[in-house]
Structure formats: C-alpha cells, structure tokens
mmCIF file of C-alpha atoms in Angstrom:
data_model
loop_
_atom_site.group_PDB
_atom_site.id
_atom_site.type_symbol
_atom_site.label_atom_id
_atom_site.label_comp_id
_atom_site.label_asym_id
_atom_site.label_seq_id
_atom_site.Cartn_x
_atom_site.Cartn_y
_atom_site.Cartn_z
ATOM 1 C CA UNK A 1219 0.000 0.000 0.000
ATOM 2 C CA UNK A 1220 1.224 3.204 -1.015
ATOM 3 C CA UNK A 1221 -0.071 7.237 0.455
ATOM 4 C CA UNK A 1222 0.936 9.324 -3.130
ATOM 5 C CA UNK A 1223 3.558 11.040 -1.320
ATOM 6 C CA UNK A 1224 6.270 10.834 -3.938
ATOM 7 C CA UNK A 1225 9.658 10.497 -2.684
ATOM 8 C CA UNK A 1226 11.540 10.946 -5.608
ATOM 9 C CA UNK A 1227 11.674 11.379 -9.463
ATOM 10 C CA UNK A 1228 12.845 8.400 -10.996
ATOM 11 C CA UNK A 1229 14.464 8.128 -14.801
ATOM 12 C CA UNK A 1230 13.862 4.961 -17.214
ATOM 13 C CA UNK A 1231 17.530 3.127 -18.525
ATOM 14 C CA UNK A 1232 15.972 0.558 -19.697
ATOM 15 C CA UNK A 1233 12.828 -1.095 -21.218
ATOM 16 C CA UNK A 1234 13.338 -4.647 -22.537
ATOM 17 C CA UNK A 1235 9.939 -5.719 -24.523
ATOM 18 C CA UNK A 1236 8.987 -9.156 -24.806
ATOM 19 C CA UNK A 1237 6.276 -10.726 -26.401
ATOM 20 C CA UNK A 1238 3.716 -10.288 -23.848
ATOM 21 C CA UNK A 1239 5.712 -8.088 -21.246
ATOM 22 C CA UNK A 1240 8.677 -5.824 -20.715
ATOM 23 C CA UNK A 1241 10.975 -5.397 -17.993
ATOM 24 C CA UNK A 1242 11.649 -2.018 -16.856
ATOM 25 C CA UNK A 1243 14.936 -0.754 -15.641
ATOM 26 C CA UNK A 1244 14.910 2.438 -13.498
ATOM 27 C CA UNK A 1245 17.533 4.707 -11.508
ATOM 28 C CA UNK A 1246 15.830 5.513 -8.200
ATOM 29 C CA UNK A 1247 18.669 6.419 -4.987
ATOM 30 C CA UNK A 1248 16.085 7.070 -2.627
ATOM 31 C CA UNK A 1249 13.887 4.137 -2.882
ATOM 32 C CA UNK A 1250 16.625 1.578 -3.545
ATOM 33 C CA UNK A 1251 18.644 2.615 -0.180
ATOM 34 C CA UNK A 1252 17.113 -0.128 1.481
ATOM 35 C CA UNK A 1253 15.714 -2.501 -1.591
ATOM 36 C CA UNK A 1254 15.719 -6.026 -1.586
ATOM 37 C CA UNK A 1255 13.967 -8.511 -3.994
ATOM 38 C CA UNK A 1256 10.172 -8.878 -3.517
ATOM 39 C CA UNK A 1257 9.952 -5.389 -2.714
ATOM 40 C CA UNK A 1258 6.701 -3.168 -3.790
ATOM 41 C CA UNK A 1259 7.966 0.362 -5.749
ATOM 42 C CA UNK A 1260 5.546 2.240 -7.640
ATOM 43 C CA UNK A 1261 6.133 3.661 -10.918
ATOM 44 C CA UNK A 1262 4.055 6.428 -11.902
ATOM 45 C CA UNK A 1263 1.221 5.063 -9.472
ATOM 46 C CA UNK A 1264 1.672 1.275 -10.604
ATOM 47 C CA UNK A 1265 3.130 -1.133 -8.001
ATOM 48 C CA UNK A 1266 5.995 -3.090 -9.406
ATOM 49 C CA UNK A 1267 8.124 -6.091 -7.611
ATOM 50 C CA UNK A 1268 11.668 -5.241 -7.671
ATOM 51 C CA UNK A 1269 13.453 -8.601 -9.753
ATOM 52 C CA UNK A 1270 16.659 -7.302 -9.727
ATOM 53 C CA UNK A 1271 18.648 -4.276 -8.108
ATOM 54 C CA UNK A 1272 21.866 -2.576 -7.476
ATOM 55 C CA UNK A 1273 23.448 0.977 -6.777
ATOM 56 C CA UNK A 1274 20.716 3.412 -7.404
ATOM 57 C CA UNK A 1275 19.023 1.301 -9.695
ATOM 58 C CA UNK A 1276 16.111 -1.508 -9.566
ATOM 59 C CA UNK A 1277 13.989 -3.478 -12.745
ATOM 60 C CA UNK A 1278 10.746 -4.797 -12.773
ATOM 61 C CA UNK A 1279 8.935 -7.080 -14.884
ATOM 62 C CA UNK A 1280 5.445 -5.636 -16.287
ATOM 63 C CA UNK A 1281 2.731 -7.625 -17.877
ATOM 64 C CA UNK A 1282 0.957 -7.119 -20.939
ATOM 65 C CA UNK A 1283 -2.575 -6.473 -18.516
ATOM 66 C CA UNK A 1284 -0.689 -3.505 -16.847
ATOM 67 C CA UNK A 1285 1.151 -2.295 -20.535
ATOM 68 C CA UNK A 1286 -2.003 -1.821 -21.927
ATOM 69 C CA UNK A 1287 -4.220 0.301 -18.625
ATOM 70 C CA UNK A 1288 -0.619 2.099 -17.722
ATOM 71 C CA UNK A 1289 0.967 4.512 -19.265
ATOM 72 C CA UNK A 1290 4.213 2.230 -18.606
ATOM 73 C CA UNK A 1291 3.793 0.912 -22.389
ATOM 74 C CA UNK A 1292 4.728 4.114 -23.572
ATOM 75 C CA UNK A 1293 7.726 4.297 -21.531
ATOM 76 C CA UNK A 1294 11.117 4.919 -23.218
ATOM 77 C CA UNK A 1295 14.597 4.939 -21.848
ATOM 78 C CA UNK A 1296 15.602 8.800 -19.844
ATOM 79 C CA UNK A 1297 11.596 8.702 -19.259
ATOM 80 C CA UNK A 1298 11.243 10.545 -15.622
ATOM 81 C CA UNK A 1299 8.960 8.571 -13.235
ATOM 82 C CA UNK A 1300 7.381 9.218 -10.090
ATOM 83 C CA UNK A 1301 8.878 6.402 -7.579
ATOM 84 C CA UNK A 1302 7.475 5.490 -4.199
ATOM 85 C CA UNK A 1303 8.339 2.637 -2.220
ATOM 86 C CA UNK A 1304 5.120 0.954 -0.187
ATOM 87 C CA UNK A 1305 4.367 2.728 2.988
ATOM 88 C CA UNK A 1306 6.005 0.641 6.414
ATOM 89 C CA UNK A 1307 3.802 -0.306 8.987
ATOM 90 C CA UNK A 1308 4.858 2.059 11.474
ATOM 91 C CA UNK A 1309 4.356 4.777 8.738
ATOM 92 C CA UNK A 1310 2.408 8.286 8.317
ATOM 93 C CA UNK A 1311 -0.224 8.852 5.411
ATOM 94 C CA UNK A 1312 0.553 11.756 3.993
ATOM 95 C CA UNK A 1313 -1.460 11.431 1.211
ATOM 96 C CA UNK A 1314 -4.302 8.555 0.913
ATOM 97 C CA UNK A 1315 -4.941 5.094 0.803
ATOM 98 C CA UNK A 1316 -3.305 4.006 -2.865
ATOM 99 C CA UNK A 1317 -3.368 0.621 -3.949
ATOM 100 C CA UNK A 1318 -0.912 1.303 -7.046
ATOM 101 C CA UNK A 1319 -3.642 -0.495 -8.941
ATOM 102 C CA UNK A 1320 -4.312 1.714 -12.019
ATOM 103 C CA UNK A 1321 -8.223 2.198 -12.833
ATOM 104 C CA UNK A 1322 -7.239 3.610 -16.378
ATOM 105 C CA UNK A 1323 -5.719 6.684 -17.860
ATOM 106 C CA UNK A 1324 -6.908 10.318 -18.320
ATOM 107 C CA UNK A 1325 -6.429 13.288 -20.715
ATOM 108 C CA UNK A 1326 -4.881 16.336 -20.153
ATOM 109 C CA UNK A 1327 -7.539 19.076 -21.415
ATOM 110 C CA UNK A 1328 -6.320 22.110 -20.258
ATOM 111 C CA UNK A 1329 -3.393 23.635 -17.920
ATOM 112 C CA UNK A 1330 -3.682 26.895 -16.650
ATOM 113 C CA UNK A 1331 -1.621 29.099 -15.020
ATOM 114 C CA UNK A 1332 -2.153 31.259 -12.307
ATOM 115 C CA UNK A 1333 0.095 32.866 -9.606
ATOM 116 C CA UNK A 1334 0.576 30.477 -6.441
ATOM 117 C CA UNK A 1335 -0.516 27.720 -8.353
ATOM 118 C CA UNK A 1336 -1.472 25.737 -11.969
ATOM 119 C CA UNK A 1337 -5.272 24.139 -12.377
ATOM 120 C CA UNK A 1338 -4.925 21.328 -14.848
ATOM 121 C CA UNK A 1339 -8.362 20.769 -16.297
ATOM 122 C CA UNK A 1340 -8.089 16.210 -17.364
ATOM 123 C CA UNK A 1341 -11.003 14.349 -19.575
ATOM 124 C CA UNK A 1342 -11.823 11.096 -17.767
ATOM 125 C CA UNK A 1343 -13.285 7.633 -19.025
ATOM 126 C CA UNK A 1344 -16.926 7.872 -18.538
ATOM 127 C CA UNK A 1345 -16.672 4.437 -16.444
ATOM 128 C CA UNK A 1346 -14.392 6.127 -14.074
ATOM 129 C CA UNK A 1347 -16.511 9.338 -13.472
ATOM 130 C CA UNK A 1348 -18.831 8.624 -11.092
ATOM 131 C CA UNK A 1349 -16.134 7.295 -8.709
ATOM 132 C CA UNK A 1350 -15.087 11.284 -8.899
ATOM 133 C CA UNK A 1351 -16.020 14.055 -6.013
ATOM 134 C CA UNK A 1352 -15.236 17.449 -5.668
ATOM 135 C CA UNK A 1353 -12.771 17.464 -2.995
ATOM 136 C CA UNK A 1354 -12.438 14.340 -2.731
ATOM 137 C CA UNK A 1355 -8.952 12.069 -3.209
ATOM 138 C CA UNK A 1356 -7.599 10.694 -6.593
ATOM 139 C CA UNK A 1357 -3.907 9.610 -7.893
ATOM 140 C CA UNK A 1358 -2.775 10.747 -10.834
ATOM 141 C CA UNK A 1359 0.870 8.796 -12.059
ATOM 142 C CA UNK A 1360 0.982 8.007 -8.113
ATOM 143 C CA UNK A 1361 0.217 11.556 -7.162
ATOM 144 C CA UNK A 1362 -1.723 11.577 -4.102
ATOM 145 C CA UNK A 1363 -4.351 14.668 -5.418
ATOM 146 C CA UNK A 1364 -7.507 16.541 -4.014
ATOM 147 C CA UNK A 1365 -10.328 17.535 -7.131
ATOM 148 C CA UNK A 1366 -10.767 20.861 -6.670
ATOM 149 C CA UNK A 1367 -13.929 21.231 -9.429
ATOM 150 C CA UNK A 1368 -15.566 18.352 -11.369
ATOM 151 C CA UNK A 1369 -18.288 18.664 -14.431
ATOM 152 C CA UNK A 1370 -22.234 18.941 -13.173
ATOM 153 C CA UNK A 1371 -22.617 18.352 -16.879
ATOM 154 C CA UNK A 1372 -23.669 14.700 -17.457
ATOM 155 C CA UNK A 1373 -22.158 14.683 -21.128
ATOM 156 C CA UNK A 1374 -18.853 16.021 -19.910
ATOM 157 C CA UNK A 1375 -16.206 13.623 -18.095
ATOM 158 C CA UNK A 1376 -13.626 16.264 -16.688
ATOM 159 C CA UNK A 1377 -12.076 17.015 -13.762
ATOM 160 C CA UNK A 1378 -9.506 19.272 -12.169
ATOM 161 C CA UNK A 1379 -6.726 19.850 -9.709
ATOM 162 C CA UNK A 1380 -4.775 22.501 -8.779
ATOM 163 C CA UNK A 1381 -1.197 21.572 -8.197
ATOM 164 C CA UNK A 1382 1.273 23.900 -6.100
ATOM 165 C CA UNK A 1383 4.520 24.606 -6.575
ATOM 166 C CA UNK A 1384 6.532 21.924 -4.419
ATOM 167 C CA UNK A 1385 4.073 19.246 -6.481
ATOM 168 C CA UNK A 1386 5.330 20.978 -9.568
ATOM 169 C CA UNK A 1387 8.853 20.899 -9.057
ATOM 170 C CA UNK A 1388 8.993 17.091 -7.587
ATOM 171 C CA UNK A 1389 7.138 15.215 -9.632
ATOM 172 C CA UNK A 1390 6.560 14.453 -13.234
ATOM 173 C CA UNK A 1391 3.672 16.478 -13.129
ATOM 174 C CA UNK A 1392 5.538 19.535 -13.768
ATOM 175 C CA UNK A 1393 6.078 18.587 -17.537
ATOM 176 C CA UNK A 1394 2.547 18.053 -18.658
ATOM 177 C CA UNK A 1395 1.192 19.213 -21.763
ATOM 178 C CA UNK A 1396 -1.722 19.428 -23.289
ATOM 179 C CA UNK A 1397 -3.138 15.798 -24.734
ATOM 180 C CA UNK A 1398 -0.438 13.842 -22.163
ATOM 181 C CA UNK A 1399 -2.064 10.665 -20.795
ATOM 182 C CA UNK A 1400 -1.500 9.666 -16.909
ATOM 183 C CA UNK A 1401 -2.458 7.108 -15.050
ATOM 184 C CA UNK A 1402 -5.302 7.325 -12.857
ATOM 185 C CA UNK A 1403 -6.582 5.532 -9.299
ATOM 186 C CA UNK A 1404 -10.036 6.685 -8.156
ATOM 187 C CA UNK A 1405 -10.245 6.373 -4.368
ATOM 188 C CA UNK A 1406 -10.927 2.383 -3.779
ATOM 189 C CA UNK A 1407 -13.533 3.503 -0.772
ATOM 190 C CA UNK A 1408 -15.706 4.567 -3.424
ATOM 191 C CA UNK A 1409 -15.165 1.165 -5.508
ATOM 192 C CA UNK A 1410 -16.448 -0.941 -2.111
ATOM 193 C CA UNK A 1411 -19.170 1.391 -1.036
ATOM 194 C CA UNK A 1412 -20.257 0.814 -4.916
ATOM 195 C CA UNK A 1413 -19.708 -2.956 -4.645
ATOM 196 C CA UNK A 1414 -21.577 -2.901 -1.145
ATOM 197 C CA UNK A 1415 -24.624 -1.119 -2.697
ATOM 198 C CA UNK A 1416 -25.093 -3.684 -5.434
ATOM 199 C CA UNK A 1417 -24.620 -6.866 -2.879
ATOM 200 C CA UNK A 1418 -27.380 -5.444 -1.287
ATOM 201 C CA UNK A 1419 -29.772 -4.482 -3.530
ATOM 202 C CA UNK A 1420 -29.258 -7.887 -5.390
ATOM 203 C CA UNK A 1421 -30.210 -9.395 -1.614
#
C-alpha cells in the first residue's frame, strides 16, 4: 500500500519488450537505499516487484494487462517517473490510501496558469466518473491529489486539480502538456461502497 507522497523522481535506462511483457529498468537512490527482492515500488502510481537491483538502480517485470491500462507501455529509456516505495507499517499517510492499482488513464484538457498555483483541467473515461467528487482524493501517475472542481454536466467527463509549486517541481507532473495521458486511481472507498450497494440491492 502506497499514500501518493512521492519520494523521488525516478528516470527509465531501460525497457526490454517481450512478447507479452517488458521489464523495466529504473535509476531511483532514494527508494533503492534499502531494496531487496520482492519489494513493492511504484512507478508512476503502478506497483511493481523489484526482480533485480543494485546501486541506485532496480527493474521490474510488467505484464501485458498492466502495458495496456498504464501509461508504462509508452515508456522509453531517460523517461522521468514518479517512484514510491510501499508505505512501512509504522508509517504516516501523507497522502491517501493508494493501492498502485491503475483504474485507467486520463487526458490532459487544459493547464492553466495562475500565480501560487497551476489548475490542470483532465477528460476522464466515462466508467471512471462517477467514482469522482469534488474534494475528494484521486492519484494521478501516483500523485496523491484533491479535485478541486468536477463537471455537473452529465455529457462532460472532466475534472480538475490545482497543483502547487513543491508538487510541480517534484514530480513528473511539472512537464505536462496538453493531450499527455496519466495514469489514474479513483479512491478504492468509493469502488467498495459501490460494490456494497449492489450486494445489497441484489439481496
């Protein structure tokens, strides 16, 4: 389990395709300190199992399920990646409860400016929508975010956040552009009080 508190940006070395997965390589100081085989990293908001590591470095194998949802199939080596290793036990959640399980991707639409922060306007899968609430939590590439404005428009799937500075400068986030695709995790309360109301009403 992860918060969306990134600790560092990460850069692709490597991406080795096969023919139904790839294994990424990735240069991470921070969250390989302490690494050891087995252990959960997420990459841009997708939790990956570290196969192999070494000085400042780790790879992980990815699976055509996740290449597909993820952004990770567009990946390319000197790629920069938000990295987060899983949260200890005796840890603090800084952010929110993120699985690293990505629901889908969403669009950037619109990024605007202003002068203490930038509101980045994103066009969401219509599936994914209704598990979206103004002010409530979502991830975006592992970003732990709060929706500051949502559409009240049924035909419109968009969404924004307003990102600060220090969210800016250290994470990926910081080089969007228009059209860019990121990986999204709706808040997985919403996804059980959702499952919860359709166990009962089939009862």
């Amino acid at each position: 389990m992860f918060t969306g508190i990134i600790e560092e940006l990460g850069e692709v070395r490597a991406v080795d395709h096969a023919q139904d997965a790839a294994t990424l390589t990735v240069s991470g100081p921070q969250v390989t300190s302490d690494a050891s085989h087995g252990d959960s990293i997420a990459v841009d908001g997708v939790c990956l199992t570290v196969t192999a590591h070494g000085s400042g470095w780790f790879s992980a194998d990815v699976m055509a399920e996740t290449l597909h949802r993820s952004t990770l199939g567009s990946l390319v080596p000197g790629s920069r990646v938000n990295l987060e290793r899983a949260m200890p036990s005796s840890g603090r959640f800084g952010g929110h409860i993120v699985q690293g399980h990505i629901d889908g991707v969403v669009e950037v639409e619109s990024i605007t400016p202003a002068e203490k922060w930038t509101v980045v306007r994103l066009r969401a899968p219509h599936r994914l929508s209704r598990y979206l609430a103004e002010k409530g939590s979502v991830a975006l590439n592992g970003v732990s975010l709060t929706i500051s404005a949502i559409s009240t428009e049924p035909a419109q799937d968009w969404f924004e956040i307003s990102l600060i500075p220090t969210t800016l400068a250290a994470t990926n986030l910081g080089g969007l552009a228009v059209d860019d695709q990121l990986n999204v995790e709706v808040d997985v309360i919403a996804k059980y009080l959702e499952r919860l109301g359709s166990v009962e009403v089939a009862r």
